[in-house]
Tab-separated table of C-alpha atoms and ligand atoms in Angstrom:
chain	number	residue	atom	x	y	z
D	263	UNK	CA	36.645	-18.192	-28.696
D	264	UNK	CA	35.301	-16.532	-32.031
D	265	UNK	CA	32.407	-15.894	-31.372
D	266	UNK	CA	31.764	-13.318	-34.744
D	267	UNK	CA	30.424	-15.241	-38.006
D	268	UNK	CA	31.529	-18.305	-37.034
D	269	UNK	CA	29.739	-21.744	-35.257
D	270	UNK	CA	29.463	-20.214	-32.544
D	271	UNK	CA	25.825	-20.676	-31.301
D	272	UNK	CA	23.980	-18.479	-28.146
D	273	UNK	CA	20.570	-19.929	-26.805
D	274	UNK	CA	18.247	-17.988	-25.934
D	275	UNK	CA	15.390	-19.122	-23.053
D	276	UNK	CA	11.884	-17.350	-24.237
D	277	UNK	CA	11.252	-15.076	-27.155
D	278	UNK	CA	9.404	-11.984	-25.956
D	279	UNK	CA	10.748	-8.559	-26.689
D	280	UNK	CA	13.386	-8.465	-24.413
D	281	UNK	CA	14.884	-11.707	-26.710
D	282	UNK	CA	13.825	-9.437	-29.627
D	283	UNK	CA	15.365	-6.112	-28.537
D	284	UNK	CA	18.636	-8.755	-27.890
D	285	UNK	CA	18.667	-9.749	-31.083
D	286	UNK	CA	19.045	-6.602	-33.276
D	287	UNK	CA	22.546	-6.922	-31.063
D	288	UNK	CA	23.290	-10.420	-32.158
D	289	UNK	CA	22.662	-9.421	-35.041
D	290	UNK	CA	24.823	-6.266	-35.622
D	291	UNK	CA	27.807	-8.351	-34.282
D	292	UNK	CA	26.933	-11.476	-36.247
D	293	UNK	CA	26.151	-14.327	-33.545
D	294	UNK	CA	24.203	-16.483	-34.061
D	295	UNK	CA	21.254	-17.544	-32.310
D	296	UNK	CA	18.557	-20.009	-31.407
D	297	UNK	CA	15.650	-18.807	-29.164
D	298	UNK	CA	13.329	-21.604	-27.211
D	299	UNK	CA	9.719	-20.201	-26.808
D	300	UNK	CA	5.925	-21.514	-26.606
D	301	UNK	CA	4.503	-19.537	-28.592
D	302	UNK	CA	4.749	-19.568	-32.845
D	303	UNK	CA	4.109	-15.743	-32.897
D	304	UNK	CA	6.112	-14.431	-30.230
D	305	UNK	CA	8.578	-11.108	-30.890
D	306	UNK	CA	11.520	-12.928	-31.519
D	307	UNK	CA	10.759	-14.849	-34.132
D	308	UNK	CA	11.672	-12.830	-36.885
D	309	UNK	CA	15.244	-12.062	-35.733
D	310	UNK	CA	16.827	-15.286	-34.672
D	311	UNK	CA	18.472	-17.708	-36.530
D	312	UNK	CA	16.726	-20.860	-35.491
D	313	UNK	CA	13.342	-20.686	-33.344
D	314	UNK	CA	12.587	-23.656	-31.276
D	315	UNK	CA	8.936	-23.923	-30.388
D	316	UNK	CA	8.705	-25.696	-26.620
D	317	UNK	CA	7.859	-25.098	-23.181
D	318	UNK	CA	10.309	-23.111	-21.184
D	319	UNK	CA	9.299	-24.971	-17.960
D	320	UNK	CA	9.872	-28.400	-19.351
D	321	UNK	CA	12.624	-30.300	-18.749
D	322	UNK	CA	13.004	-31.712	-21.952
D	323	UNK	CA	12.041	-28.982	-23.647
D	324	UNK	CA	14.995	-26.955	-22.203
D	325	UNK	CA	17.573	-29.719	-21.959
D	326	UNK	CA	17.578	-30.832	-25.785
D	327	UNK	CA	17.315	-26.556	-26.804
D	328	UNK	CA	20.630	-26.341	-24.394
D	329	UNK	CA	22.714	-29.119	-25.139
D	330	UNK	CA	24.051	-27.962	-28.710
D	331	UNK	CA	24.783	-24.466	-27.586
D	332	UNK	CA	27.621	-23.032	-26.294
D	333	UNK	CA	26.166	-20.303	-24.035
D	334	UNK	CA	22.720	-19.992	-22.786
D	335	UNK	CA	20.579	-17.275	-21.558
D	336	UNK	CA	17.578	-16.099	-20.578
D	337	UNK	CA	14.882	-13.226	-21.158
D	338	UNK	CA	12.809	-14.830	-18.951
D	339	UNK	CA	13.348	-15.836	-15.457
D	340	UNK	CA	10.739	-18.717	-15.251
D	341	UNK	CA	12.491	-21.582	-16.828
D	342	UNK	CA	12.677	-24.844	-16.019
D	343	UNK	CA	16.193	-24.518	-13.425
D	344	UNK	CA	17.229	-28.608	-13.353
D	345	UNK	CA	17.518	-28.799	-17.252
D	346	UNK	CA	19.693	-25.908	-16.552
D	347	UNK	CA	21.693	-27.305	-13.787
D	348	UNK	CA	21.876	-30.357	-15.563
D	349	UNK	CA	23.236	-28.562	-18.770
D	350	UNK	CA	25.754	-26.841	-16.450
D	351	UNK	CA	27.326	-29.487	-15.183
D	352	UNK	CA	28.077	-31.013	-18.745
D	353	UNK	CA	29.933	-27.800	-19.907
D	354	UNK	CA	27.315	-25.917	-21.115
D	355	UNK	CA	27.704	-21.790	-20.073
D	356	UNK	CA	24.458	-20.588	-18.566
D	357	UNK	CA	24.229	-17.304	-17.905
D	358	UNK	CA	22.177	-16.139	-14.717
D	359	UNK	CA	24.544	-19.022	-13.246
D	360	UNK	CA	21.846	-21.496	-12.361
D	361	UNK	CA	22.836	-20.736	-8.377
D	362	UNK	CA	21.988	-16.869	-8.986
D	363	UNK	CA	18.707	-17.674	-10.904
D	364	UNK	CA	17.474	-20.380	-8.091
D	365	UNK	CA	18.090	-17.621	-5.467
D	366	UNK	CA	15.899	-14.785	-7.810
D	367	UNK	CA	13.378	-17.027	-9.079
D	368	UNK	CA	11.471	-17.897	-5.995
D	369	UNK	CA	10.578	-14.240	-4.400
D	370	UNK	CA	10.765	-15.994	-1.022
D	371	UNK	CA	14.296	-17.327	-1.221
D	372	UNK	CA	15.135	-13.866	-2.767
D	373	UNK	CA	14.259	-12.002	0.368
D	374	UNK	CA	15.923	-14.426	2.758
D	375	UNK	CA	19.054	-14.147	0.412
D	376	UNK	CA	18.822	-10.080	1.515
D	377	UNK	CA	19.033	-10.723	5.509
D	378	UNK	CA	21.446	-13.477	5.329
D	379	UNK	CA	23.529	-10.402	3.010
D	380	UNK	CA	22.660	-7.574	5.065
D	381	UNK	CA	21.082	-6.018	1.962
D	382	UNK	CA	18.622	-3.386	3.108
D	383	UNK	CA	14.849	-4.588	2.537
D	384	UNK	CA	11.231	-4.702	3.781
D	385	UNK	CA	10.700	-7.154	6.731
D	386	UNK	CA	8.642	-10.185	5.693
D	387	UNK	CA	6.693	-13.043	6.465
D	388	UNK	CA	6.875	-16.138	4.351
D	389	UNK	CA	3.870	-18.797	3.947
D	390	UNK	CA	3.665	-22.203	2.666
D	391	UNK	CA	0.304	-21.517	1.516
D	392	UNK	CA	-2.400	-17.995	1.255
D	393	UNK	CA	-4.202	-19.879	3.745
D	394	UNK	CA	-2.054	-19.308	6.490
D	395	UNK	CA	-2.194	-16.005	6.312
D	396	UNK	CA	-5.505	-15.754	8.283
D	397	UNK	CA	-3.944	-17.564	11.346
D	398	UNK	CA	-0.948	-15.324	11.357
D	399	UNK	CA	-3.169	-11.745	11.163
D	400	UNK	CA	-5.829	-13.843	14.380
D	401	UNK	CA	-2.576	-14.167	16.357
D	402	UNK	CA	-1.003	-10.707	15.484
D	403	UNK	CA	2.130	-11.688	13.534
D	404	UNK	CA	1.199	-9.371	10.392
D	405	UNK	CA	-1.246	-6.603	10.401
D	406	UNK	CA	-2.697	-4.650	7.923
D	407	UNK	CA	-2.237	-3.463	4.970
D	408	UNK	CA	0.430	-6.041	3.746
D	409	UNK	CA	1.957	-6.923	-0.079
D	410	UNK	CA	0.822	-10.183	-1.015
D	411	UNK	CA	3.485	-11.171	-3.008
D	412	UNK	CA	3.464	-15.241	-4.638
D	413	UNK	CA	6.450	-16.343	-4.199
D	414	UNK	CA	6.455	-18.005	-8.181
D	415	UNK	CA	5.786	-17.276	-11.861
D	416	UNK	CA	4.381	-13.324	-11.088
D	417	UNK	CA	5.318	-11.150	-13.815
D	418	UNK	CA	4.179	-7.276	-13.986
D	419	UNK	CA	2.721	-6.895	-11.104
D	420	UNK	CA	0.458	-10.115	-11.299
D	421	UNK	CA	1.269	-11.945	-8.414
D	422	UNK	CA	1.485	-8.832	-5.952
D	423	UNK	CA	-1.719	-7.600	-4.110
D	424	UNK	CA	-2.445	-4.642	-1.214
D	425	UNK	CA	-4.356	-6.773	1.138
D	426	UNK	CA	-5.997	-3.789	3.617
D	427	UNK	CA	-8.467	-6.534	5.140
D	428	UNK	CA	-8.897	-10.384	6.076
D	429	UNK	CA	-11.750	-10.666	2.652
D	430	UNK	CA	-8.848	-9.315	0.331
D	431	UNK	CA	-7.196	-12.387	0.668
D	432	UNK	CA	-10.242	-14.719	-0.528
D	433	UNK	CA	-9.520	-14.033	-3.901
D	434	UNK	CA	-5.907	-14.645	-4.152
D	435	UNK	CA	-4.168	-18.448	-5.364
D	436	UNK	CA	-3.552	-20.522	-2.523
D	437	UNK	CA	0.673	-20.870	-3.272
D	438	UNK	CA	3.820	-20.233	-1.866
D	439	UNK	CA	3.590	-16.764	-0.693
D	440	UNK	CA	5.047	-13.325	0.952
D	441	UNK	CA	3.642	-10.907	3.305
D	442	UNK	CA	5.973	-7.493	2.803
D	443	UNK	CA	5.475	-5.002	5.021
D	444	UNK	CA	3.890	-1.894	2.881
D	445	UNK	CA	6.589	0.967	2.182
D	446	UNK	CA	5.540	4.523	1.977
D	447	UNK	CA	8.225	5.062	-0.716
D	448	UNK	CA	8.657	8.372	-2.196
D	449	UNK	CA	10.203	6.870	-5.377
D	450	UNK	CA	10.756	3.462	-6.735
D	451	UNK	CA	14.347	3.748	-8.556
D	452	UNK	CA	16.386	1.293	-10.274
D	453	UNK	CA	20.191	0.029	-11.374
D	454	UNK	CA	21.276	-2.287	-14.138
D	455	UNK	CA	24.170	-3.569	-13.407
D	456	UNK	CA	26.538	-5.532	-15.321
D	457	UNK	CA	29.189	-7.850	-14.742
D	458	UNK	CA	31.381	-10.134	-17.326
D	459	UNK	CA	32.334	-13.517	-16.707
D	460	UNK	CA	35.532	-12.531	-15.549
D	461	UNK	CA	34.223	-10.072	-13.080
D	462	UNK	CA	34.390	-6.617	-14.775
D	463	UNK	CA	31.742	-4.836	-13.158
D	464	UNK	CA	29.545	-1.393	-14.231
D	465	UNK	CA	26.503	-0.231	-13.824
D	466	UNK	CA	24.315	2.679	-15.223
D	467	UNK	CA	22.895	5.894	-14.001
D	468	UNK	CA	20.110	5.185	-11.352
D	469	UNK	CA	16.557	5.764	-12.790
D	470	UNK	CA	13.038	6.923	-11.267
D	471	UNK	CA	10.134	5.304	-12.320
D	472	UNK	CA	6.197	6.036	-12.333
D	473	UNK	CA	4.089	3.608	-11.758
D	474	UNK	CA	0.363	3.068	-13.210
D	475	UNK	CA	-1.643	3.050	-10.229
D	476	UNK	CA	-3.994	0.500	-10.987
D	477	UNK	CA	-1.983	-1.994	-13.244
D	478	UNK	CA	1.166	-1.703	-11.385
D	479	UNK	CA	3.002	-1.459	-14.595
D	480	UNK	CA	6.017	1.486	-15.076
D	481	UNK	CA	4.297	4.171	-17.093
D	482	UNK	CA	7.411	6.237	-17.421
D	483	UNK	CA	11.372	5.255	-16.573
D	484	UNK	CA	13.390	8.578	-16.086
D	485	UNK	CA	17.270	8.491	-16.733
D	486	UNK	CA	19.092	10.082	-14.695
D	487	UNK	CA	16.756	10.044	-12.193
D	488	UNK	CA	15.539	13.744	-10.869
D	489	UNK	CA	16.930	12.476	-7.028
D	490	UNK	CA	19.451	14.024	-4.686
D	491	UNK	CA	23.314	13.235	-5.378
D	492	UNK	CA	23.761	11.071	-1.938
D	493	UNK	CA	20.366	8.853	-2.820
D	494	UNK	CA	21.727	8.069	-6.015
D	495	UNK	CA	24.868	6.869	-4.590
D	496	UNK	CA	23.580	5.134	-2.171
D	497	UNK	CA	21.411	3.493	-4.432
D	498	UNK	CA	24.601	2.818	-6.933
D	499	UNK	CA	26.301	0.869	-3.649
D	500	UNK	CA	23.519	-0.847	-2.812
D	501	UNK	CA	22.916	-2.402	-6.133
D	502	UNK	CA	26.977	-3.186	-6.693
D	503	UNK	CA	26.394	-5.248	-3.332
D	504	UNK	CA	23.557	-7.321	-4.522
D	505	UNK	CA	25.231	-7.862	-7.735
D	506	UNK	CA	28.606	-8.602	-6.083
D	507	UNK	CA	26.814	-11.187	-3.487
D	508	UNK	CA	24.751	-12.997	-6.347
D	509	UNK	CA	27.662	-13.111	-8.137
D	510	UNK	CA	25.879	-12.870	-11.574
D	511	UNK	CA	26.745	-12.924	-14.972
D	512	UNK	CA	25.228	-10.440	-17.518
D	513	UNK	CA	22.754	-7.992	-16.225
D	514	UNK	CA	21.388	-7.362	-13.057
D	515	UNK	CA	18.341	-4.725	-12.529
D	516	UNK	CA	18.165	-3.900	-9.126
D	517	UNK	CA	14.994	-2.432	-8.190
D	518	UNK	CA	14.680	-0.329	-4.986
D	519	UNK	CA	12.024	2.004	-2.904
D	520	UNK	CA	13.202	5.279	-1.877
D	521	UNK	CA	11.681	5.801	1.496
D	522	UNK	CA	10.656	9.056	2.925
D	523	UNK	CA	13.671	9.043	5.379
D	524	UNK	CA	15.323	8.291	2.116
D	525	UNK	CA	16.443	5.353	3.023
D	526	UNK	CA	17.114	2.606	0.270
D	527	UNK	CA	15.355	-0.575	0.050
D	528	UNK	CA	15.742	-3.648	-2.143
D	529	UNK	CA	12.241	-4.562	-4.236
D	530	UNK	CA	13.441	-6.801	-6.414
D	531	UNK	CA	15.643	-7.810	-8.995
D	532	UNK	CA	16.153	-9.004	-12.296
D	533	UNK	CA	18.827	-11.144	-14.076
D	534	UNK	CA	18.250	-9.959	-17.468
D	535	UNK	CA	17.352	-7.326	-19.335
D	536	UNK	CA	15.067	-4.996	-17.838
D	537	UNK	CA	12.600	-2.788	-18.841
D	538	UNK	CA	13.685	-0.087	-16.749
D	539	UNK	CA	16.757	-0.283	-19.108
D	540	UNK	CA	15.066	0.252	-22.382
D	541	UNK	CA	15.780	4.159	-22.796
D	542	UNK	CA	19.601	2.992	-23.435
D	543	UNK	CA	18.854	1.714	-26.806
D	544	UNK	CA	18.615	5.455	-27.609
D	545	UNK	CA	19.968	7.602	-24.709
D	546	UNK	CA	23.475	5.607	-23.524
D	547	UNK	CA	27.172	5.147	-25.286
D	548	UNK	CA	25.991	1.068	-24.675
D	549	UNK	CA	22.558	0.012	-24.848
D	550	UNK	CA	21.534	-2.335	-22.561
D	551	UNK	CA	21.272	-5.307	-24.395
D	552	UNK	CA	24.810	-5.033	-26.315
D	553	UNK	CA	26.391	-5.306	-22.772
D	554	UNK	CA	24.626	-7.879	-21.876
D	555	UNK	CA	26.011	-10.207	-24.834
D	556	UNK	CA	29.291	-8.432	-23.908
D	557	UNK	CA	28.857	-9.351	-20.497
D	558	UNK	CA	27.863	-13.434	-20.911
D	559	UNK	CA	30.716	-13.632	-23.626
D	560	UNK	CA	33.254	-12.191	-21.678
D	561	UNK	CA	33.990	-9.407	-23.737
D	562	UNK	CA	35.405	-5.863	-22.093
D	563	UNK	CA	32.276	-3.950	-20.965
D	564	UNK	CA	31.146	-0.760	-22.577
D	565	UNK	CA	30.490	2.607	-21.183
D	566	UNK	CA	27.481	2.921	-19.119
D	567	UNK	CA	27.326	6.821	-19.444
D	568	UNK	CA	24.618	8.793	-20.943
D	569	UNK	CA	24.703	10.863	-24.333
D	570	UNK	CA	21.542	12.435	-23.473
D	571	UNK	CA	18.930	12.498	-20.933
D	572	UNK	CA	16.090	9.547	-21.742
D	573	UNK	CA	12.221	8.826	-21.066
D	574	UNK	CA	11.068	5.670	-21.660
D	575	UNK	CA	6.905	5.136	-21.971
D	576	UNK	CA	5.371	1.724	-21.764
D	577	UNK	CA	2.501	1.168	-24.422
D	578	UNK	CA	0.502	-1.212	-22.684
D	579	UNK	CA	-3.324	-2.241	-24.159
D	580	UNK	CA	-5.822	0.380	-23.583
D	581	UNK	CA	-8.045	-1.200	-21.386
D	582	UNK	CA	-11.807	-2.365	-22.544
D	583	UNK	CA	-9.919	-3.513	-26.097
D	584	UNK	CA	-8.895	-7.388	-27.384
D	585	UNK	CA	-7.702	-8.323	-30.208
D	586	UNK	CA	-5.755	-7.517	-33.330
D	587	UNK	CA	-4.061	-4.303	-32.360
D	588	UNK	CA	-3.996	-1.039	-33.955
D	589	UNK	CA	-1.678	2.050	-32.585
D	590	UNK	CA	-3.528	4.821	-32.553
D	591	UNK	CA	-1.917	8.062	-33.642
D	592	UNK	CA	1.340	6.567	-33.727
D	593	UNK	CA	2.211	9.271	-36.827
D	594	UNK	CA	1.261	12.681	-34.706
D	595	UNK	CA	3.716	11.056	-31.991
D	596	UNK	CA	6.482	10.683	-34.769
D	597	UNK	CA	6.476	14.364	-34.797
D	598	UNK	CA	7.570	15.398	-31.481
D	599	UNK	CA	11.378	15.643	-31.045
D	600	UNK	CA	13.692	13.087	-30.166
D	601	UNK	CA	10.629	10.625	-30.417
D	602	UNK	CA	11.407	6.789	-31.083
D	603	UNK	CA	8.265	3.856	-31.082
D	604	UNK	CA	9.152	0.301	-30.286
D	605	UNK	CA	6.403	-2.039	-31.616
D	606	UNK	CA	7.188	-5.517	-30.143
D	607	UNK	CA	5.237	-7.282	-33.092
D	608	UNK	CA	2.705	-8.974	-30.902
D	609	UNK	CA	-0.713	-9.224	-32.657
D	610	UNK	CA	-3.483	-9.656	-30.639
D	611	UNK	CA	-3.918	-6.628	-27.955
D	612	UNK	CA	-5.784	-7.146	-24.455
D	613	UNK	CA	-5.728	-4.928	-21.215
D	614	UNK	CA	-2.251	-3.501	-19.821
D	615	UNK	CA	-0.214	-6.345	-22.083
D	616	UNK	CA	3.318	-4.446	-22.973
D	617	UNK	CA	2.428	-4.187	-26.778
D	618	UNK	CA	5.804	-1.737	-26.948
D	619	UNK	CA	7.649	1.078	-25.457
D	620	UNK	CA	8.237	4.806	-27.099
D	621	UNK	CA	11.859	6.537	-26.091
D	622	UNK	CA	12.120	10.442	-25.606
D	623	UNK	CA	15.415	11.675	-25.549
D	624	UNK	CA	16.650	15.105	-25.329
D	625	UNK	CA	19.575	17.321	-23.973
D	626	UNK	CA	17.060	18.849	-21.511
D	627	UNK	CA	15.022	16.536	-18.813
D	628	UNK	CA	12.443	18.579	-18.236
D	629	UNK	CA	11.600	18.928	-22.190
D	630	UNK	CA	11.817	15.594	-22.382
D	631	UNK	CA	9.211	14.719	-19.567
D	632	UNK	CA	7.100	17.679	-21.176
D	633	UNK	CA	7.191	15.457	-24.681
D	634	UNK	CA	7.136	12.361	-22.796
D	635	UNK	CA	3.902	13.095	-21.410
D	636	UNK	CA	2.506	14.325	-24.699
D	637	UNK	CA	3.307	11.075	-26.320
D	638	UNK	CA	1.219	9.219	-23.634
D	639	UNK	CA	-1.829	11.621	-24.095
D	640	UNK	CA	-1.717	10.889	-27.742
D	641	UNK	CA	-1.224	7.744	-28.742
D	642	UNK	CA	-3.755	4.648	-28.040
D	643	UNK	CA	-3.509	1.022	-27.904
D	644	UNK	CA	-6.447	-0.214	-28.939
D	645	UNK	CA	-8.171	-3.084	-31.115
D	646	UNK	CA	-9.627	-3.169	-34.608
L	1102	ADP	P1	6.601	-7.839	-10.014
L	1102	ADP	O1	7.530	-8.972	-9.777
L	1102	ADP	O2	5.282	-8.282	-10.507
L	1102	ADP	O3	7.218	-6.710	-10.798
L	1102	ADP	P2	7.006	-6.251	-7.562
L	1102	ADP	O4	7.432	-6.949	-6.346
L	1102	ADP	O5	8.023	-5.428	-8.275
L	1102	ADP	O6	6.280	-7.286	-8.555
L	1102	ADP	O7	5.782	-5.301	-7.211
L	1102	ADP	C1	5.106	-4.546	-8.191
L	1102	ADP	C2	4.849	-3.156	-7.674
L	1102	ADP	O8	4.035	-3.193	-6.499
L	1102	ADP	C3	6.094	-2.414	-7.231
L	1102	ADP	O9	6.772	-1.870	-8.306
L	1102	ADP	C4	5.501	-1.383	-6.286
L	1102	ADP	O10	4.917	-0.316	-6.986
L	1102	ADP	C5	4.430	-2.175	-5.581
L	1102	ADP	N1	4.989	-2.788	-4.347
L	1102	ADP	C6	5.644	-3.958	-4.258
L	1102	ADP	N2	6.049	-4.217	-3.005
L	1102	ADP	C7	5.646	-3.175	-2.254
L	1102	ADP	C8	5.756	-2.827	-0.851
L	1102	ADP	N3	6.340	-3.632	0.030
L	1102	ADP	N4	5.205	-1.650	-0.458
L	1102	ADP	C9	4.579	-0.830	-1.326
L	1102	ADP	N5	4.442	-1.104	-2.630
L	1102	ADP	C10	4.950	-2.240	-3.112
């Protein structure tokens, strides 16, 4: 198939920046595109070739976006699955296969998919309903502290909660939930991994990141990660596994805890990309997003090695600001070496909402942490 200035048309499910950051790809090889998405000012709108406003959890919405293109993916993992499956069976490519995104889209059946694979992870409960929590913890079947986890439609750290005693859970939704045991992990690392339709398989260096302690949102991602040789393998075999046993198509981030035994444990992971990936736009021979269109077309994968070491920094909204958003002393940053800003193109600023990421890069690690950490000190999020 031609897939390079032709008719050729790749959908697109949801039109935040990952879509975006996917589309300066698309559109360096000439593909073209239609993204499906809610809302009229999303990030992607400026990049695609045909934007499709609808609900990505409808089943109309999805099934009429999917049926005149020839592969479909996603940027988004919460999307309605039986327009998919339906789209699937008529021919359509859709890429998470629809069998890999059922398993990863319902944290629940995502952890049961680890026993039944003898993936390494933390043991478990699963609930119908919060409610039944309380029951469990009067009879001794979980004790505290737990991860609340809902088992549907969390995103950054929304639908996860420490729950140290019975009144923590009063405020949670009463859903489909988790109860993780809590891991003292020492680091929380992750692998993208990629693999073609045809099977070709790579991944990319493992990464380290550091986590805001109150919004539960990375605050820096660190490739290559600063860990011992045998960890990182480890970690690099683990995530081939999960990848091999999900059989997926495109990318995989696999996110894991690095316990203080330093043992490795499966989080969670991602069919898409990811934004512990986001430092390979600048730092890698092949950004993340180019081999993921490589991947989902079937094209021969592209090296996953490093040019230089990367440091990727979230800019989330400052907290105590709404509205339309300003980036404070975005120039001073600009400065620094080996400094690149992101801006996703989202107007309206509110507490902890990804508003963009900055990349560090640099032959040195430790300068580039040093920079990295200067670049958070100085520049705000903020609103008018
Ligand atoms: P999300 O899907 O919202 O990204 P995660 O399951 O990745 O949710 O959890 C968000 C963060 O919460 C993790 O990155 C980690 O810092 C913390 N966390 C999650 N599960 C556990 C656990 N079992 N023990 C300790 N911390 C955890």
């Amino acid at each position: 198939m031609n897939y390079f200035s032709s008719d050729f048309k790749l959908g697109i499910l949801g039109g935040g920046q990952l879509g975006k950051m996917m589309l300066y790809e698309t559109r360096k090889l000439d593909i073209y595109t239609k993204v499906l998405e809610s809302s009229k000012e999303a990030p992607c709108r400026i990049a695609c070739d045909e934007f499709v406003l609808g609900d990505l959890l409808d089943f109309d919405a999805v099934y009429n976006f999917g049926k005149n293109v020839d592969v479909l993916t996603i940027e988004i993992e919460n999307v309605n699955i039986k327009a998919l499956e339906k789209l699937e069976k008529e021919g359509v490519k859709v890429y998470p296969p629809t069998k890999a995104l059922k398993i990863i889209q319902n944290k629940a059946t995502q952890k049961l998919f680890y026993v039944d694979n003898n993936i390494p992870t933390a043991t478990f409960s699963r609930f119908a309903y919060t409610s039944e929590i309380a029951d469990s913890i009067a009879h001794g079947g979980i004790s505290f502290p737990f991860v609340w986890k809902a088992a549907q439609f969390g995103y950054d750290g929304q639908g996860v909660k420490v729950v140290r005693k019975v009144e923590d859970l009063q405020d949670l939704p009463n859903v489909e939930c988790i109860a993780e045991e809590m891991v003292p992990f020492k680091n929380e690392l992750s692998v993208i991994v990629a693999r073609s339709a045809s099977g070709e398989v790579v991944s990319y260096p493992v990464v380290e990141m550091e986590f805001h302690p109150e919004a539960n949102q990375v605050e820096y991602v660190i490739c290559p990660a600063r860990i011992d040789e045998s960890v990182a393998k480890k970690a690099q075999e683990i995530a081939l596994r999960v990848s091999d046993k999900i059989q997926q198509v495109g990318l995989l981030a696999v996110e894991m805890f690095q316990t203080e035994n330093d043992e490795i444990l499966v989080n969670e992971v991602a069919p898409r990309p990811h934004n512990s990936g986001h430092q390979t736009i600048e730092a890698s021979y092949t950004n993340q997003f180019e081999q993921h269109i490589r991947a989902i077309l079937d094209l021969p994968l592209g090296s996953t090695e490093n040019k230089v070491a990367g440091i990727m920094v979230n800019l989330v909204g400052a907290e105590g600001y709404t509205g339309a958003v300003v980036y404070e002393n975005i120039e001073n940053i600009l400065k620094l070496e080996g400094v690149t800003p992101h801006i996703y193109g989202k107007k309206q600023t509110r507490p902890f909402r990804k508003m963009g990421h900055v990349t560090i890069v640099n032959k040195d690690i430790t300068k580039a942490r040093a920079i990295a950490q200067e670049v958070k000190e100085t520049i705000k999020v903020i609103s008018k």
